[in-house]
Short mmCIF file of C-alpha atoms in Angstrom, two decimals:
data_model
loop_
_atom_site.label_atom_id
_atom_site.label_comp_id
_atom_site.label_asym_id
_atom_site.label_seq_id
_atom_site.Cartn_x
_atom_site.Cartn_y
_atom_site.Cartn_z
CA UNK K 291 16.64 11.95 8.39
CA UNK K 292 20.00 13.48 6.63
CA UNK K 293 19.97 10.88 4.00
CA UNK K 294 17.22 10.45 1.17
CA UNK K 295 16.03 8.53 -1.54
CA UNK K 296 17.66 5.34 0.39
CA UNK K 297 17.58 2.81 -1.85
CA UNK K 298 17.34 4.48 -4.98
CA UNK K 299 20.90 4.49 -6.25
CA UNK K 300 21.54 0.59 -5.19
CA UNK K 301 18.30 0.09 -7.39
CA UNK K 302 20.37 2.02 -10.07
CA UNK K 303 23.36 0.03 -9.95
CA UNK K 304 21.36 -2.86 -9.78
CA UNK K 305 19.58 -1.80 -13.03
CA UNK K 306 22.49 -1.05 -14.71
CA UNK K 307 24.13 -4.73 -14.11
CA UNK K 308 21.04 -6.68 -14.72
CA UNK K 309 18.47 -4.97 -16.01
CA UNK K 310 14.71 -6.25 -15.35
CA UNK K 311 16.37 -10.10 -14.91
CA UNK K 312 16.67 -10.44 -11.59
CA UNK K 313 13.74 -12.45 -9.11
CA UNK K 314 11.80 -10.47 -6.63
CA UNK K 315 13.88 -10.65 -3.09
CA UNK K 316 17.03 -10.96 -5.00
CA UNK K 317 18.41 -8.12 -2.76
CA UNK K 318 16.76 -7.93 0.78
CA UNK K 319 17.90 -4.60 3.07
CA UNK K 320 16.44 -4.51 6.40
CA UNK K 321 16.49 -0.99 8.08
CA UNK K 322 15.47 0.43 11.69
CA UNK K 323 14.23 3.72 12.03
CA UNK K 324 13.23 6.95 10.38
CA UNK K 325 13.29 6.47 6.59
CA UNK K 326 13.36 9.91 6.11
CA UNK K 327 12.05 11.71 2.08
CA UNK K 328 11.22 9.18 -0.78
CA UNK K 329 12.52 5.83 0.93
CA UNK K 330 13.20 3.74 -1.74
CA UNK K 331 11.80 5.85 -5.01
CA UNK K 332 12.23 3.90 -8.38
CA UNK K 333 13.71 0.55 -6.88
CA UNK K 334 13.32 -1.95 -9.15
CA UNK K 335 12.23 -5.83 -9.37
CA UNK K 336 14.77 -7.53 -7.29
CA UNK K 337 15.17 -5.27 -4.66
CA UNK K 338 13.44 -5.60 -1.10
CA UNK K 339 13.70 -2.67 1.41
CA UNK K 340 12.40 -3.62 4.73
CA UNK K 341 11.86 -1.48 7.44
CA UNK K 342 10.78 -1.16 11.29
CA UNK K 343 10.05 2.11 11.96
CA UNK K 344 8.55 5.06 9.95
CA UNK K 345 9.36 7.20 6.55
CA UNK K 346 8.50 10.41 5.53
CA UNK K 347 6.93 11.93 2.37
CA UNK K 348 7.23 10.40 -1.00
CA UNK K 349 8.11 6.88 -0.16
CA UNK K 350 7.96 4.64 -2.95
CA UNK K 351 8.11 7.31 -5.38
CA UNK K 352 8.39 5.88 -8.92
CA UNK K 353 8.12 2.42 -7.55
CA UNK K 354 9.35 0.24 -10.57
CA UNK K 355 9.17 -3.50 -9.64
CA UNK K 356 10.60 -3.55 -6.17
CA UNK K 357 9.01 -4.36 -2.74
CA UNK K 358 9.01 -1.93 0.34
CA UNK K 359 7.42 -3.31 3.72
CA UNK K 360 6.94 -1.43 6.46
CA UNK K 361 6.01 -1.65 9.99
CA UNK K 362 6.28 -0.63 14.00
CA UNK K 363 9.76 -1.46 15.71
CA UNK K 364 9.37 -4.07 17.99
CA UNK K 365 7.86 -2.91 21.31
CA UNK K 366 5.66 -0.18 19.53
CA UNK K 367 2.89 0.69 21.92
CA UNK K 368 0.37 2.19 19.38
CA UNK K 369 -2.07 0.49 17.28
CA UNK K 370 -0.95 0.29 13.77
CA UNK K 371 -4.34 0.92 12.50
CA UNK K 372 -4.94 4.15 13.95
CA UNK K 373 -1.04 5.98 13.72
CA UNK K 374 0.48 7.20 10.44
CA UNK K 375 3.65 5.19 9.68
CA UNK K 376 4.60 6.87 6.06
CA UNK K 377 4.18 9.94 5.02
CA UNK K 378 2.17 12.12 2.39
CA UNK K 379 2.22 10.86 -1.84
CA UNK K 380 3.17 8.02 -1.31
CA UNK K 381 3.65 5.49 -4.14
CA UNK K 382 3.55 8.93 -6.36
CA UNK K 383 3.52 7.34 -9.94
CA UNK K 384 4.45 3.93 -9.24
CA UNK K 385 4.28 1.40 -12.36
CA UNK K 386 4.97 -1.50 -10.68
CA UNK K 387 6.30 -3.29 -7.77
CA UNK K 388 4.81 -3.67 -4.18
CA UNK K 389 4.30 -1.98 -0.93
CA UNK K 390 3.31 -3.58 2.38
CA UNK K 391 2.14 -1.24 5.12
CA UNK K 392 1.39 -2.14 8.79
CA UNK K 393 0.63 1.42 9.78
CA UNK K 394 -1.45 3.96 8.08
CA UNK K 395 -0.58 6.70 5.25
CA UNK K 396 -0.57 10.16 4.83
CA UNK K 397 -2.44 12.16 2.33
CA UNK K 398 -2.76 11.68 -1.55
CA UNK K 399 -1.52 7.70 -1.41
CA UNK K 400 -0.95 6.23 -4.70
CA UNK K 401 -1.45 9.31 -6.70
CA UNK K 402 -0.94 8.37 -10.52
CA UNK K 403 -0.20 4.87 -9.56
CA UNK K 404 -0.18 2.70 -12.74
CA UNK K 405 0.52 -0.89 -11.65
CA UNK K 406 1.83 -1.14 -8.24
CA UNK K 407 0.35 -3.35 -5.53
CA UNK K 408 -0.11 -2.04 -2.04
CA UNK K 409 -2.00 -2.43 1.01
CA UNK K 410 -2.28 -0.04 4.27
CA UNK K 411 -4.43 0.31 7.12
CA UNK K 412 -5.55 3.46 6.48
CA UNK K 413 -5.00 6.70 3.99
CA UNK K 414 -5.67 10.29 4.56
CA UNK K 415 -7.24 13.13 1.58
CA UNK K 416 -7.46 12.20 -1.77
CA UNK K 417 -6.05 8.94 -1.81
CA UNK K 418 -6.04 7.07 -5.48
CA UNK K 419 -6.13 10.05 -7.18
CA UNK K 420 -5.97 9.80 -10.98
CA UNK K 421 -5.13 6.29 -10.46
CA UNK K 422 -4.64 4.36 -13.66
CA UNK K 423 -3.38 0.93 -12.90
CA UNK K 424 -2.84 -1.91 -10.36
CA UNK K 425 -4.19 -2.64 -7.08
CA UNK K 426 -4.53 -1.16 -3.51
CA UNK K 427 -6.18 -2.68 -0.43
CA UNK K 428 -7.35 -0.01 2.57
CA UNK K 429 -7.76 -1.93 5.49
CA UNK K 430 -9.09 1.20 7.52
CA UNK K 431 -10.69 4.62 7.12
CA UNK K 432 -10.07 6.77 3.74
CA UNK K 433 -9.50 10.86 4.21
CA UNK K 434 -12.14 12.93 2.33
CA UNK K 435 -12.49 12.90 -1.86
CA UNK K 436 -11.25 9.40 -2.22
CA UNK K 437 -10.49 7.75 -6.04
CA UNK K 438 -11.18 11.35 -7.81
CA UNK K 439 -10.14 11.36 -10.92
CA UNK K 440 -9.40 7.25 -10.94
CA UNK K 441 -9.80 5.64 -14.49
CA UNK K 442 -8.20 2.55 -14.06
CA UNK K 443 -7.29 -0.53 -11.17
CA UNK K 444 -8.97 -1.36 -8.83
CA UNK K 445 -9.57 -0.85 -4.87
CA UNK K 446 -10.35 -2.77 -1.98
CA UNK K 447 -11.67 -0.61 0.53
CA UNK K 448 -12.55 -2.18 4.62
CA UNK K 449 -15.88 -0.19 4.71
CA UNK K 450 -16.71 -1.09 8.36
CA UNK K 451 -18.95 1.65 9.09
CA UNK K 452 -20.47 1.48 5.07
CA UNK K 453 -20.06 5.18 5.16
CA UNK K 454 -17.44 5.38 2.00
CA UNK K 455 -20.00 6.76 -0.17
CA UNK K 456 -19.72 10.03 1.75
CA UNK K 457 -16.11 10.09 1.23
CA UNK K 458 -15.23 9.66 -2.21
CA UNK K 459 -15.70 11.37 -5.61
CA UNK K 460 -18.17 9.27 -7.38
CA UNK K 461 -17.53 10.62 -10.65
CA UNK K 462 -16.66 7.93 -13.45
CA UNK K 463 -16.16 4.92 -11.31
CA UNK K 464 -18.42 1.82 -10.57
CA UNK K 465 -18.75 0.97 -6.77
CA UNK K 466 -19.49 -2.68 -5.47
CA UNK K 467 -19.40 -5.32 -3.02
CA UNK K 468 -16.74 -7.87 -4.03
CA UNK K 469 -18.51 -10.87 -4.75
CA UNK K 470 -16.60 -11.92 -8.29
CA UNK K 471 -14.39 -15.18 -7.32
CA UNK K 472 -11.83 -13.48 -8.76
CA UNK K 473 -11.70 -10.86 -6.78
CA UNK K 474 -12.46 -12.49 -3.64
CA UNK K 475 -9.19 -14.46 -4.39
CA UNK K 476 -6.96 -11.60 -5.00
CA UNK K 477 -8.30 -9.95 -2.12
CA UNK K 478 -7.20 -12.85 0.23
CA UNK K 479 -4.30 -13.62 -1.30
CA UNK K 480 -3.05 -9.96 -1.03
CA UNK K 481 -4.05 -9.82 2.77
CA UNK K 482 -2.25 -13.04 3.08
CA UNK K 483 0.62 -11.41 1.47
CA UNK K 484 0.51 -7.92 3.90
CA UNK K 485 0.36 -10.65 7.10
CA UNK K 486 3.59 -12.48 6.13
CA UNK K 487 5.50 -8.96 5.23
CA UNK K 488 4.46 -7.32 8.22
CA UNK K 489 2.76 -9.62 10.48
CA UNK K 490 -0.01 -7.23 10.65
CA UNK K 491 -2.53 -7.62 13.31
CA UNK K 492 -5.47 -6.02 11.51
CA UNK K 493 -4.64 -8.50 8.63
CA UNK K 494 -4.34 -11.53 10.36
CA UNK K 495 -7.64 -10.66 12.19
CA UNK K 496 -9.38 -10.48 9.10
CA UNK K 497 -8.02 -13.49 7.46
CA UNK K 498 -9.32 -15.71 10.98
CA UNK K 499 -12.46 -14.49 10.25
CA UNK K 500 -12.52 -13.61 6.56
CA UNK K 501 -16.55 -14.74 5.30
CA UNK K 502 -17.72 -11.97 8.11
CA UNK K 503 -15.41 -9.32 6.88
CA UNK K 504 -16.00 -10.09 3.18
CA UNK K 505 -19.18 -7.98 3.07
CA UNK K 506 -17.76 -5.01 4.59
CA UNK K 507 -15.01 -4.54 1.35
CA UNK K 508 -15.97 -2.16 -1.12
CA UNK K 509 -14.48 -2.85 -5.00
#
């Protein structure tokens, strides 16, 4: 917990010596424990932090090509589903990159996100606010005022109990089953993607039995 912003100067460096070139997983850190404040803010494309355990607020910060993945140490006794693993604003005005989360998220996820790609199994208050760009799956319940102020991107939200509606600001945004081949694609291909980061249970549960969970995703 003494040391913050991990990542972000190796993403610097990294940056500095080859610029936007390198392939996604170039660099692969795997860490164990308590990320502590804004675990792995502005890493770029190339760079892969891994890590079993949990992080505090503002992971992902600035999130500018690179991939973070998350998820319970080995021999976690709580459902990942129903225990917050990260911290509050996360993703805060991320423009790229991706974030896998086995584990569920504080308040105000993905604030001013522009282009990233997540998915988590679960977000407190406000969550997509004044989103603008890229995707994020919710593979679990959404705190109160959900997408306000959203203008752009998209969500997939697991609406089990079909009660979003009472959850979310409304204003501005269109609301739907996904149903669009399209979509139905990117939506499996991105749970597919969250399984073989984290090996998530809630993920992989979905995928066995995807036609009966397909109705229960809101766009």
């Amino acid at each position: 917990l003494t040391d913050r912003s991990l990542g972000t100067l190796l993403g610097a460096e990294s940056t500095k010596k080859f610029g936007e070139g390198l392939a996604e997983d170039s660099y692969k850190v795997l860490c164990h424990g308590a990320g502590g404040q804004s675990f792995g803010a502005f890493i770029p494309k190339g760079l892969t932090l891994e890590l079993a355990g949990d992080s505090n607020d503002y992971f992902g910060k600035g999130l500018s090509g690179g991939k973070l993945i998350v998820y319970p140490p080995e021999g976690a006794s709580y459902a990942e589903d129903e225990n917050i693993i990260i911290g509050n604003v996360a993703l805060y005005g991320a423009t790229s990159g991706k974030a896998f989360i086995s584990g569920v998220a504080g308040e105000r996820f993905c604030v001013r996100n522009s282009g990233a790609y997540a998915v988590v199994e679960g977000v407190g208050d406000h969550g997509c606010e004044y989103m603008t760009g890229g995707r994020v799956v919710i593979l679990g319940l959404t705190g109160k005022n959900f997408a306000a102020g959203m203008s752009g991107g998209v969500a997939y939200v697991l609406d089990e109990a079909h009660d979003l509606y009472t959850r979310m600001n409304k204003d501005g945004l269109h609301v739907g089953l996904v149903k669009d081949p399209n979509d139905v694609q990117e939506l499996r291909d991105l749970l597919q993607a969250h399984l073989d980061a984290t090996g998530s249970k809630k993920a992989a549960a979905i995928l066995e039995d995807f036609k009966a969970y397909l109705p229960a995703f809101k766009k």
